[in-house]
CSV table of C-alpha atoms in Angstrom, one decimal:
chain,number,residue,atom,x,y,z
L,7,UNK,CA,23.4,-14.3,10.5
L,8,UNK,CA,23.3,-11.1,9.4
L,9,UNK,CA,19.9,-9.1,11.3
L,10,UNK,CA,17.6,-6.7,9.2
L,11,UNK,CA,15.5,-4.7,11.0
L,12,UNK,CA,12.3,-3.9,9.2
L,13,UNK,CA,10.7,-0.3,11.0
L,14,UNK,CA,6.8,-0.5,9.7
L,15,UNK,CA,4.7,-3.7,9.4
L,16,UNK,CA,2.2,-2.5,6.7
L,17,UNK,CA,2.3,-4.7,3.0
L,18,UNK,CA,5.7,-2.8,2.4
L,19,UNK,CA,7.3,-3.8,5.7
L,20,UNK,CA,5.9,-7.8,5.5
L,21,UNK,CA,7.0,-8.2,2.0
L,22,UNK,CA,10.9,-6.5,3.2
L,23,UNK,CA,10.4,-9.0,6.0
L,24,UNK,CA,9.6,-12.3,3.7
L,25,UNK,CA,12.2,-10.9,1.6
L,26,UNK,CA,15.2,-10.8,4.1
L,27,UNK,CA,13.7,-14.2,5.6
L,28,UNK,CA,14.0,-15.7,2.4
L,29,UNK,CA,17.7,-14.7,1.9
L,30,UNK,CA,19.0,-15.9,5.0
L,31,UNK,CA,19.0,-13.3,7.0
L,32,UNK,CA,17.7,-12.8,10.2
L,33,UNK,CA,14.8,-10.3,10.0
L,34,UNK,CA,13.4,-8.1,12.8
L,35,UNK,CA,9.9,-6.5,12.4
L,36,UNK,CA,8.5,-4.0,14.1
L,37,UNK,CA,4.7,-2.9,14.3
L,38,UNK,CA,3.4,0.3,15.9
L,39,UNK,CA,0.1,-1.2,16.7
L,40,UNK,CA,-1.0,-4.5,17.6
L,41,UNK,CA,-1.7,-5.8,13.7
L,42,UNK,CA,0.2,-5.9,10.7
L,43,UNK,CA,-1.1,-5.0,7.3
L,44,UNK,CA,-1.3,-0.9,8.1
L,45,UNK,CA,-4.2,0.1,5.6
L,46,UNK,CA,-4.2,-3.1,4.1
L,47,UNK,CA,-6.6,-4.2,6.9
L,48,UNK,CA,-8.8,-2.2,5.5
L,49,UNK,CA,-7.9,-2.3,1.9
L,50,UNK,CA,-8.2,-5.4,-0.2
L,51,UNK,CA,-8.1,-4.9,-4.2
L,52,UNK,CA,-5.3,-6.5,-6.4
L,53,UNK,CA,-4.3,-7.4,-9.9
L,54,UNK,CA,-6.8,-4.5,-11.1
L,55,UNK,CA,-5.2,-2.9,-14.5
L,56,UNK,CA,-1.3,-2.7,-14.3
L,57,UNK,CA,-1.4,-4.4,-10.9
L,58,UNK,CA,-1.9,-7.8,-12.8
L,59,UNK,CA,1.3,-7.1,-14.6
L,60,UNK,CA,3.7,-6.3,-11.6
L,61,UNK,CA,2.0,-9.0,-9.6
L,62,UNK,CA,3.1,-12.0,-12.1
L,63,UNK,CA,6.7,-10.1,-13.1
L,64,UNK,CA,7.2,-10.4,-9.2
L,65,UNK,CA,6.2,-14.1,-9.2
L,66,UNK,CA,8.4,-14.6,-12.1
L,67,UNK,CA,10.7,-13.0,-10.1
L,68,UNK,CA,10.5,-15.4,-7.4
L,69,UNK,CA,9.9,-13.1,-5.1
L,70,UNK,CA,5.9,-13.7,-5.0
L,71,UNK,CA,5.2,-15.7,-1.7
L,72,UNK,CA,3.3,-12.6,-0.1
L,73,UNK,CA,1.0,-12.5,-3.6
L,74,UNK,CA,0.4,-15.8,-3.2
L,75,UNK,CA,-0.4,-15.9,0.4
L,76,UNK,CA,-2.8,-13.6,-0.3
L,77,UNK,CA,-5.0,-15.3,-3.1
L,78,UNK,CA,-5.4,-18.3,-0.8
L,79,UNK,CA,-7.9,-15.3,1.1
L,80,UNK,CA,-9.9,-13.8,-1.9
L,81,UNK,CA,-13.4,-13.2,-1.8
L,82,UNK,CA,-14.3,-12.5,-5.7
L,83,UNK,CA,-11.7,-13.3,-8.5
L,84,UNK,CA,-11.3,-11.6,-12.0
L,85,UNK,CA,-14.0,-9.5,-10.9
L,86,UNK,CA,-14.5,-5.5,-13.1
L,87,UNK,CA,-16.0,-2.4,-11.7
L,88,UNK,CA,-15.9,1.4,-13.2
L,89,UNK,CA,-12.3,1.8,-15.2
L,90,UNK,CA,-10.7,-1.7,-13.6
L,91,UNK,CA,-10.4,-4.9,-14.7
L,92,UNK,CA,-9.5,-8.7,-14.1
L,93,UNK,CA,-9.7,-7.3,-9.9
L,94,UNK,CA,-9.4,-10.0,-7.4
L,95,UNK,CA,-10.7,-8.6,-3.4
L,96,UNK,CA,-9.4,-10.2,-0.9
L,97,UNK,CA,-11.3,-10.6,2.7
L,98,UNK,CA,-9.7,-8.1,5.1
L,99,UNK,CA,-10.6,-10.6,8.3
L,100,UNK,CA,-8.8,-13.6,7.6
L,101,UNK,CA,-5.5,-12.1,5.2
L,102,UNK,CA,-4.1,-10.5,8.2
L,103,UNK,CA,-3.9,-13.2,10.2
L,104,UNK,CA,-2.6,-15.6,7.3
L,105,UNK,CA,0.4,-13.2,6.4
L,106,UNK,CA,1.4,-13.1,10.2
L,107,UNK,CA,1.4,-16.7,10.2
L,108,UNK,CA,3.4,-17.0,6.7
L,109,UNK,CA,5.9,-14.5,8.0
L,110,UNK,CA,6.3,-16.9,11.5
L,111,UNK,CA,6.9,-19.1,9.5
L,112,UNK,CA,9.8,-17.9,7.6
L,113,UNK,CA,11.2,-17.6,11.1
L,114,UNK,CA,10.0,-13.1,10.8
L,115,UNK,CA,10.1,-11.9,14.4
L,116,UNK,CA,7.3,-10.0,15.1
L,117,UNK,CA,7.4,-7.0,17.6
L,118,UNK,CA,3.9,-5.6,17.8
L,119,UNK,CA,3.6,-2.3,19.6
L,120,UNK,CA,6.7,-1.8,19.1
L,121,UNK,CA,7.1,2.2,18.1
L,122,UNK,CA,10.5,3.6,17.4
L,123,UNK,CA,11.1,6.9,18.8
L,124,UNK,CA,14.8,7.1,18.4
L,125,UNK,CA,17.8,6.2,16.7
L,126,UNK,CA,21.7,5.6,17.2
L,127,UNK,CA,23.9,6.6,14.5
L,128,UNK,CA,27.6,6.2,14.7
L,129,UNK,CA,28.6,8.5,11.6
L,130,UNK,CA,25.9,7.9,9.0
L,131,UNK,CA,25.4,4.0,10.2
L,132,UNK,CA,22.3,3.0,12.2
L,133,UNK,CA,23.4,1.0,15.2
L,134,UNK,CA,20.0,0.2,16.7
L,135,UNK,CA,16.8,1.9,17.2
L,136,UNK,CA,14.7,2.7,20.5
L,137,UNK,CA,11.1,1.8,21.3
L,138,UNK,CA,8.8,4.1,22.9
L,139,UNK,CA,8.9,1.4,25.6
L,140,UNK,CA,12.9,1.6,26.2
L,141,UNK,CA,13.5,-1.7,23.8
L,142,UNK,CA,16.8,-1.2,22.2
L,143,UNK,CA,17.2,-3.6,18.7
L,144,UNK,CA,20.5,-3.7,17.1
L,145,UNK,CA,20.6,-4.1,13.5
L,146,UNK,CA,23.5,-4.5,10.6
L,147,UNK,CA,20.7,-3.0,8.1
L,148,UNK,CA,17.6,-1.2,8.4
L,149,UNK,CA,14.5,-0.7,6.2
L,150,UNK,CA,12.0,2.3,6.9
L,151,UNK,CA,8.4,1.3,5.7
L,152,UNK,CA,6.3,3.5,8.3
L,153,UNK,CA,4.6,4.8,5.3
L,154,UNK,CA,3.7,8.3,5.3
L,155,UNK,CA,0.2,8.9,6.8
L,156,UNK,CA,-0.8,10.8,9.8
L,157,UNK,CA,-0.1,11.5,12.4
L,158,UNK,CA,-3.0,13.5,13.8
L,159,UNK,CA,-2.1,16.7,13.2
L,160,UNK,CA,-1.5,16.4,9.9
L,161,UNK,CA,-5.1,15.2,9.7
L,162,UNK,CA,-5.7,18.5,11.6
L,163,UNK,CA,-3.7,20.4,9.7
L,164,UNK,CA,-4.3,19.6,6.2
L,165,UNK,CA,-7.4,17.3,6.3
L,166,UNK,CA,-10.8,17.4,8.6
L,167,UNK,CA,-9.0,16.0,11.8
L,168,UNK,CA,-8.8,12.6,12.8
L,169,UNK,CA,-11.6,10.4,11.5
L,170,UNK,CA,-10.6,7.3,13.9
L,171,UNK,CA,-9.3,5.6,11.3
L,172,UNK,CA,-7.5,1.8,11.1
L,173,UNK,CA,-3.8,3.3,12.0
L,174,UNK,CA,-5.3,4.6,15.3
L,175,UNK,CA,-3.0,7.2,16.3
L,176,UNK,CA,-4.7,8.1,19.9
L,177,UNK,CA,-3.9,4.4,21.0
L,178,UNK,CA,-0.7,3.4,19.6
L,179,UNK,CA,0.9,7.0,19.1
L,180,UNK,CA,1.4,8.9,15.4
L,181,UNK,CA,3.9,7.2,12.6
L,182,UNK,CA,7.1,8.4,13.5
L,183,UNK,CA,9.7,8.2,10.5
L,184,UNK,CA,13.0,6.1,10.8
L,185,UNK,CA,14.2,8.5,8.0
L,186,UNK,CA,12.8,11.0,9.8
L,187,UNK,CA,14.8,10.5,12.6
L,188,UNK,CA,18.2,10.0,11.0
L,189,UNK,CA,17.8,13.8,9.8
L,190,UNK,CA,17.1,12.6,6.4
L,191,UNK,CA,15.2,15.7,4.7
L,192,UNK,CA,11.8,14.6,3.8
L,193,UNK,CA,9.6,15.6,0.9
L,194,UNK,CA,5.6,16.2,1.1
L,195,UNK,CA,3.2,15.5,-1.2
L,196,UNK,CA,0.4,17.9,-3.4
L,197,UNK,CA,-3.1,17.3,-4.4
L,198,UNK,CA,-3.7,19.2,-7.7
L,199,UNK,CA,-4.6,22.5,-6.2
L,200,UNK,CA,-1.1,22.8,-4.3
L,201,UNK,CA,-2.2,22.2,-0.6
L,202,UNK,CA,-0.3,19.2,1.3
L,203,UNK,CA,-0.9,15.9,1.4
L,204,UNK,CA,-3.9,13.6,-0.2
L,205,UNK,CA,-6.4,11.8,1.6
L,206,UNK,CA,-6.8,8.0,1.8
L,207,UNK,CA,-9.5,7.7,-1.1
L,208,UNK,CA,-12.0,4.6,0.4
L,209,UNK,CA,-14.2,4.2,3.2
L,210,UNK,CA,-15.5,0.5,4.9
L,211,UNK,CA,-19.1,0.3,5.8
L,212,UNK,CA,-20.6,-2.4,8.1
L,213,UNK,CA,-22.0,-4.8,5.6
L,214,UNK,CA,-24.9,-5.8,7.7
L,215,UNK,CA,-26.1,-2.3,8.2
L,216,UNK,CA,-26.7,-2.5,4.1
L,217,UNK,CA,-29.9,-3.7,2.8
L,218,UNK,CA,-30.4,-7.3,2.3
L,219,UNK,CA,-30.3,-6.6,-1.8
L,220,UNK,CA,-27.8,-4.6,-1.6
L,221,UNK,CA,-25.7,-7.3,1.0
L,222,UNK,CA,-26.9,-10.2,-1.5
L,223,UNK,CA,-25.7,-8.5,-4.9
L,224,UNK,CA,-22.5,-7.9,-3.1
L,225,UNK,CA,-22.1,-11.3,-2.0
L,226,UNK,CA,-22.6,-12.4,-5.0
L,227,UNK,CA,-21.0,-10.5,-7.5
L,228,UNK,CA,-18.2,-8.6,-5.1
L,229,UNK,CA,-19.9,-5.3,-6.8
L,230,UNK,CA,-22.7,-3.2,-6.6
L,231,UNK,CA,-22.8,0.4,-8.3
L,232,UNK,CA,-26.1,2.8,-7.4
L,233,UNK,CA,-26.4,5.8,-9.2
L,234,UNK,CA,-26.8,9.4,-7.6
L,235,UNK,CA,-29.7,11.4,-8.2
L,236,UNK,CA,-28.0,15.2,-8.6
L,237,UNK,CA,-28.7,16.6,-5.0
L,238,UNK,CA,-26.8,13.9,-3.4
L,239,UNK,CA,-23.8,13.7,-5.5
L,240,UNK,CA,-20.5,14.4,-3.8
L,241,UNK,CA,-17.6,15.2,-5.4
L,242,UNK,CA,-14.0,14.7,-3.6
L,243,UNK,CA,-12.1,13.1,-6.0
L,244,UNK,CA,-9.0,16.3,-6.3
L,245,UNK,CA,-8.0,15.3,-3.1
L,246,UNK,CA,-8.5,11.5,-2.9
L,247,UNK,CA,-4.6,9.5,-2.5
L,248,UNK,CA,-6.0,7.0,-5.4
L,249,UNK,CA,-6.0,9.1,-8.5
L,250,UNK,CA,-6.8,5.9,-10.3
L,251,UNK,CA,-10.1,6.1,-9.0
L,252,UNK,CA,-10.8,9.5,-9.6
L,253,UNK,CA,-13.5,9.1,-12.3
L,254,UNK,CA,-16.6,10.7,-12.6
L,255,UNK,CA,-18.5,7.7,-12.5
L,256,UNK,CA,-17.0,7.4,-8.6
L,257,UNK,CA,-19.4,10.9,-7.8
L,258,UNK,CA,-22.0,10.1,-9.7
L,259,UNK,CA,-22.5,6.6,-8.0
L,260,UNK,CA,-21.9,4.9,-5.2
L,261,UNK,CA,-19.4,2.2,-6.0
L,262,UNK,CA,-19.2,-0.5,-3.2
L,263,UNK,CA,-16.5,-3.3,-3.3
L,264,UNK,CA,-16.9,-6.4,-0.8
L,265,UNK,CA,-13.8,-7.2,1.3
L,266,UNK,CA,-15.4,-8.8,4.0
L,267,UNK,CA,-17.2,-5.4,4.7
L,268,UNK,CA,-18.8,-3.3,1.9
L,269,UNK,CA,-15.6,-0.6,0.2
L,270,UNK,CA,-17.3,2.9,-0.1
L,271,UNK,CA,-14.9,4.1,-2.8
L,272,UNK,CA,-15.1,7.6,-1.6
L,273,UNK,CA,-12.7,9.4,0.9
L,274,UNK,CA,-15.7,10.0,2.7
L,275,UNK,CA,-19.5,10.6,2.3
L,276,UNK,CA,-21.8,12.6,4.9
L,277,UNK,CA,-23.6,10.6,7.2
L,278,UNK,CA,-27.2,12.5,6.3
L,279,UNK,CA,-26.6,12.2,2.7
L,280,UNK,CA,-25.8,8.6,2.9
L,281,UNK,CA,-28.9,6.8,4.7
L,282,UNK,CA,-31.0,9.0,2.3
L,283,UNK,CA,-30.0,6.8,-0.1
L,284,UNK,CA,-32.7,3.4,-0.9
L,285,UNK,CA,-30.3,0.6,0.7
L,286,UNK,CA,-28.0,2.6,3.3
L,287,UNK,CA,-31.1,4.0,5.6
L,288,UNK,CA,-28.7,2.5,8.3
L,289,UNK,CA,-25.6,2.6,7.1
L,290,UNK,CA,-22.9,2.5,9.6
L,291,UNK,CA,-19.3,3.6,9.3
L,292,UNK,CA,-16.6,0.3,10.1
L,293,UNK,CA,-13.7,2.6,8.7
L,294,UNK,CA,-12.9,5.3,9.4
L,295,UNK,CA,-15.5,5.6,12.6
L,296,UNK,CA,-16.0,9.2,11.2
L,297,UNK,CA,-16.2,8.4,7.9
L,298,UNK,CA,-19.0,11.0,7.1
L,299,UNK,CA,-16.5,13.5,8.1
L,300,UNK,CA,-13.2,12.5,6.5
L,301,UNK,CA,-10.3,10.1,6.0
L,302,UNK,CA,-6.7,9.4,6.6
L,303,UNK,CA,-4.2,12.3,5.7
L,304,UNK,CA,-1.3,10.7,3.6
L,305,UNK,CA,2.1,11.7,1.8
L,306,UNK,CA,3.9,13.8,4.5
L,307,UNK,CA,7.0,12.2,4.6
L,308,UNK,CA,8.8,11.1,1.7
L,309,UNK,CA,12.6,9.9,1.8
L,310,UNK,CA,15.1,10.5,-1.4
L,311,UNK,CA,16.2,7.4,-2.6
L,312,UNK,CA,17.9,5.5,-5.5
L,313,UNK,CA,16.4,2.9,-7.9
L,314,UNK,CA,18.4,0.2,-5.5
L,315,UNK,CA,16.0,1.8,-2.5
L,316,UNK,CA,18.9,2.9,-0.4
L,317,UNK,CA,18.0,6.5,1.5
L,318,UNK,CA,20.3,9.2,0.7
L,319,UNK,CA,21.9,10.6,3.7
L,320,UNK,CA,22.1,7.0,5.9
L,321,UNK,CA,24.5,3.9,4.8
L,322,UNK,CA,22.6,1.4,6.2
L,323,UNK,CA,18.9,2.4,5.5
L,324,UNK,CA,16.9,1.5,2.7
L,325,UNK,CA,13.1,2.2,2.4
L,326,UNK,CA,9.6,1.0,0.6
L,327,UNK,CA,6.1,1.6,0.0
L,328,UNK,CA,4.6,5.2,0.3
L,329,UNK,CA,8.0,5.8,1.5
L,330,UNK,CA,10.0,5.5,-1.6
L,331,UNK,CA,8.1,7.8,-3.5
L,332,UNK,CA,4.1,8.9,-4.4
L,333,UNK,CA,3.2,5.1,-5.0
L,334,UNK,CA,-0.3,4.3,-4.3
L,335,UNK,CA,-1.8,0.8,-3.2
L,336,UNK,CA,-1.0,-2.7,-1.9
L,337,UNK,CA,0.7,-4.2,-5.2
L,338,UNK,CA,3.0,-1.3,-5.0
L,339,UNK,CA,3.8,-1.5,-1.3
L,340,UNK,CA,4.9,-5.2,-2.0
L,341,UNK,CA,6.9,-4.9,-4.7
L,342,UNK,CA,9.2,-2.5,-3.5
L,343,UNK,CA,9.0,-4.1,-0.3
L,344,UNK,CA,10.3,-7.3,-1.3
L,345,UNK,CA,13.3,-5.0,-3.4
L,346,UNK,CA,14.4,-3.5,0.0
L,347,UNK,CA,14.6,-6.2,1.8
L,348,UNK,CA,16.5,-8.2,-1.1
L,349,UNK,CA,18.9,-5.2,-1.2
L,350,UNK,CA,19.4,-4.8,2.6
L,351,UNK,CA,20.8,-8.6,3.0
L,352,UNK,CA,22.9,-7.9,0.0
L,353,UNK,CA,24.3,-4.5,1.4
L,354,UNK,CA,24.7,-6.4,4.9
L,355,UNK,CA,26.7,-8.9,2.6
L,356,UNK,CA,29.0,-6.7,1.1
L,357,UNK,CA,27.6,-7.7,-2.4
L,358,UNK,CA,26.2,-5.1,-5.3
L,359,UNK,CA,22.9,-3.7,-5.1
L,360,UNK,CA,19.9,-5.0,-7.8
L,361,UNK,CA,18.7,-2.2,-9.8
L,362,UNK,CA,16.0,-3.8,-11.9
L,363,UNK,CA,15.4,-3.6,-15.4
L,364,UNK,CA,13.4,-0.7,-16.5
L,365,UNK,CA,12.4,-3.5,-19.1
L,366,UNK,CA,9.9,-4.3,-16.8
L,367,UNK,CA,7.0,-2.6,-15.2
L,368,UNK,CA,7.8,-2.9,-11.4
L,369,UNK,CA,11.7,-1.3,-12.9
L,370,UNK,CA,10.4,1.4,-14.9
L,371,UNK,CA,7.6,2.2,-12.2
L,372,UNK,CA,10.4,2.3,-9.5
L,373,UNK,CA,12.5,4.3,-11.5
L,374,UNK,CA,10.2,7.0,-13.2
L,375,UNK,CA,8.5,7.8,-9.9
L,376,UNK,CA,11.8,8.9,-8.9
L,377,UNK,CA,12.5,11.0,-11.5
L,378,UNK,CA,8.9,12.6,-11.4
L,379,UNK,CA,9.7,13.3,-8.1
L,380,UNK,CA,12.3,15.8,-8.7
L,381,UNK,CA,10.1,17.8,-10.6
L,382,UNK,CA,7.3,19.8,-9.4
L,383,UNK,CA,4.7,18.7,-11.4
L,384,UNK,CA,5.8,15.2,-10.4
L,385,UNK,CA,5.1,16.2,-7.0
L,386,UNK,CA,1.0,17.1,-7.8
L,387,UNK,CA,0.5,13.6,-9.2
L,388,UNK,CA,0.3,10.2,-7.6
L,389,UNK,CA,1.4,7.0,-9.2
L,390,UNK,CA,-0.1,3.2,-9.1
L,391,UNK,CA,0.3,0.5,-12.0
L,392,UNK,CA,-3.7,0.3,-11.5
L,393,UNK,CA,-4.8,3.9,-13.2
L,394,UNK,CA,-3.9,7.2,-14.0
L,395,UNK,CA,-0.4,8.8,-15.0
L,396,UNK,CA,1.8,5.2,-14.4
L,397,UNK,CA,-0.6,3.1,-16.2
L,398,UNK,CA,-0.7,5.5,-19.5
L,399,UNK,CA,3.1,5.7,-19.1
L,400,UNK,CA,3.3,2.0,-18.7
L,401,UNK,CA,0.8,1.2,-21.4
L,402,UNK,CA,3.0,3.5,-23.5
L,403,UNK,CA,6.0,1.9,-23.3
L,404,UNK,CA,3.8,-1.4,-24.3
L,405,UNK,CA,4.5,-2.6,-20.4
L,406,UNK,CA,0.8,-3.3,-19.8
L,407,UNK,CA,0.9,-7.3,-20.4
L,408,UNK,CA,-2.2,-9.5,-18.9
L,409,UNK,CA,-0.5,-12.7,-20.9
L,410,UNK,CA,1.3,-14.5,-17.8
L,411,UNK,CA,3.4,-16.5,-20.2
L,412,UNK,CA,4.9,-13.2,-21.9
L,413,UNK,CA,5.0,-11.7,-19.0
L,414,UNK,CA,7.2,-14.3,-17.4
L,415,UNK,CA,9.1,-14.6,-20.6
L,416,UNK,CA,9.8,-10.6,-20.3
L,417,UNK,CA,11.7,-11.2,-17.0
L,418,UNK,CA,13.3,-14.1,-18.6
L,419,UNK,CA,14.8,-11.8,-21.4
L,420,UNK,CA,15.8,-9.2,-18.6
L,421,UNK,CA,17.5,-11.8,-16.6
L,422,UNK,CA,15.4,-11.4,-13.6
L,423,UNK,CA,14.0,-14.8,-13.5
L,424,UNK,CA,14.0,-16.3,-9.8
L,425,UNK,CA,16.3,-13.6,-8.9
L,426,UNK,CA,14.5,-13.1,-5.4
L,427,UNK,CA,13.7,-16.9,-4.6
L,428,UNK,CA,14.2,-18.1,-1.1
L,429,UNK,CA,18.5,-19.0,-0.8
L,430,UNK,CA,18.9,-22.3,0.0
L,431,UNK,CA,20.1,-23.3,4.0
């Protein structure tokens, strides 16, 4: 049985896992921290705009189990807030916990804590790869989906410092890149003015600190929207990671999402201007702790790659998520998640690698990233099916589809049908 070891256990590195599970192989995952899911603990929207497209070509695909794991854990369905629709939220307490048990399931081994600090090569080829805790894991292929945040002085650096946020850095140690380590030259990311890196573009407030209105309406509805009178209007959406989002109707309001907690869909709002505010006079920060000071620093450490999501530079080593390129959100992570880890088992295999059709969304958006990415203007934006530059370019290449039976049919015609259902024993 050939063994793929999956470096990263965010929604990238559990859809490469479920991915190599479900092609035989024997698949290795390895978590930094003591959860899976990365930001996705904190995250929690799906199938808003584009999203609902790639969602149902990957089930189409066959590759959907993760996507479907997931909607057994919503909280609100087919639900619309400013410049999104047909969003479903899924509650970040119990989805965790229900992909870690899917994965066990599929026979995934789990390392948690588990942070790789250094790698063999013979040549080009990745032999194994070291914990910080002296655990050596062989491999025959590896997959890099440690994502591109942090580590805290990056936050420094190019954000407002650490904002004790859900990767928690001072207790489980800063990402550390597989690619990285390989000497694979990494590329950085730009907000629009030039300076590095983008910062993660949502907060999480305790629920219960909310007014009871405010905690009903979100119950309820999964939305609540409160405008801004001028004086406390704050406007951070240049450097926010989710571009999509970047609407004026985001400063001008407070937009809160329920996931289980209430999504402040701000990078991060002062504490003093918040609780002045009818409904947040106690407001209290879940995520990040200091989320009246900042966020999450993200897009340091980008690997070159092909459409097939083999790194350049390494034989063996294929990568997903923020790691293949400026690609923003959940939906995104999984989708190229489950193409690594279909890839690595065939590279293991000795068979061709799946390039997929750029007749379909989650091809074209795998594909035009890339090239946008050699440019520098490419470089300044950030991409997601759900808004902004790769949902105008999908909607102009008539990609946008919210009709599951055409979608499905689309594959069909591109002869992508099922490709990435589970092999049979």
């Amino acid at each position: 049985m050939k063994r793929i070891v999956i470096v990263g256990g965010g929604w990238a590195g559990c859809s490469a896992a479920y991915e190599a599970a479900s092609q035989g192989a024997k698949a290795i995952l390895l978590e930094r921290t003591d959860m899976l899911l990365g930001t996705g603990l904190v995250g929690g929207i799906m199938r808003n705009n584009g999203r609902f497209t790639a969602t149902e070509e990957m089930i189409a695909m066959g590759g959907g189990g993760i996507f479907l794991t997931i909607e057994q854990n919503l909280r609100h369905k087919n639900i619309h807030f400013p410049g999104h629709d047909h969003a479903d939220l899924y509650d970040i307490g119990k989805t965790p916990g229900a992909i870690a048990r899917f994965l066990e399931g599929l026979g995934v081994e789990i390392h948690y804590q588990a942070r790789v600090t250094k790698v063999n090569l013979q040549g080009k080829t990745i032999c194994s790869v070291e914990t910080d805790k002296g655990e050596v894991i062989e491999g025959d292929v590896f997959i890099d989906t440690t994502g591109t945040a942090g580590p805290m002085n990056n936050c420094t650096k190019y954000g407002n410092g650490c904002a004790m946020c859900i990767l928690r850095c001072p207790s489980f140690g800063g990402r550390v890149s597989l690619a990285g380590l390989c000497g694979v030259p990494e590329k950085m990311g730009k907000k629009a003015d030039g300076s590095i890196g983008a910062m993660s573009g949502s907060c999480k407030l305790y629920k219960e600190s909310l007014s009871d209105e405010i905690q009903q309406e979100l119950n309820e509805t999964g939305v609540v929207v409160v405008p801004l009178p001028a004086e406390l209007v704050e406007d951070h959406l240049s450097m926010k990671a989710c571009q999509q989002y970047a609407l004026k109707e985001f400063a001008e309001n407070v937009v809160l999402l329920d996931t289980g907690h209430a999504k402040l869909m701000t990078p991060y709002y002062p504490m003093e201007k918040l609780r002045k505010i009818k409904g947040f006079e106690n407001a209290r920060y879940e995520d990040p702790y200091a989320g009246g000071k900042g966020n999450s620093m993200r897009y340091f450490a980008m690997a070159p790659r092909n459409d097939a999501l083999k790194i350049d530079g390494v034989e063996n080593l294929f990568g997903a998520g923020e790691k293949a390129g400026l690609l923003v959100g959940h939906t995104e992570a999984i989708v190229t998640g489950v193409l690594a880890g279909y890839n690595a088992v065939r590279f293991a295999q000795g068979e061709p690698l799946l390039v997929l059709s750029r007749k379909t969304a989650i091809g074209e958006a795998v594909a035009y990233v890339r090239e946008q990415m050699d440019t520098e203007a490419g470089m300044g934006l950030k991409y997601t099916f759900s808004g902004s530059t790769l949902f105008q370019h999908m909607k102009e290449l008539n990609l946008y589809e919210t009709d599951v039976e055409k979608i499905r049919e689309r594959v069909a015609q591109a002869g992508l049908l099922n490709v990435f259902a589970p092999k049979e024993a």
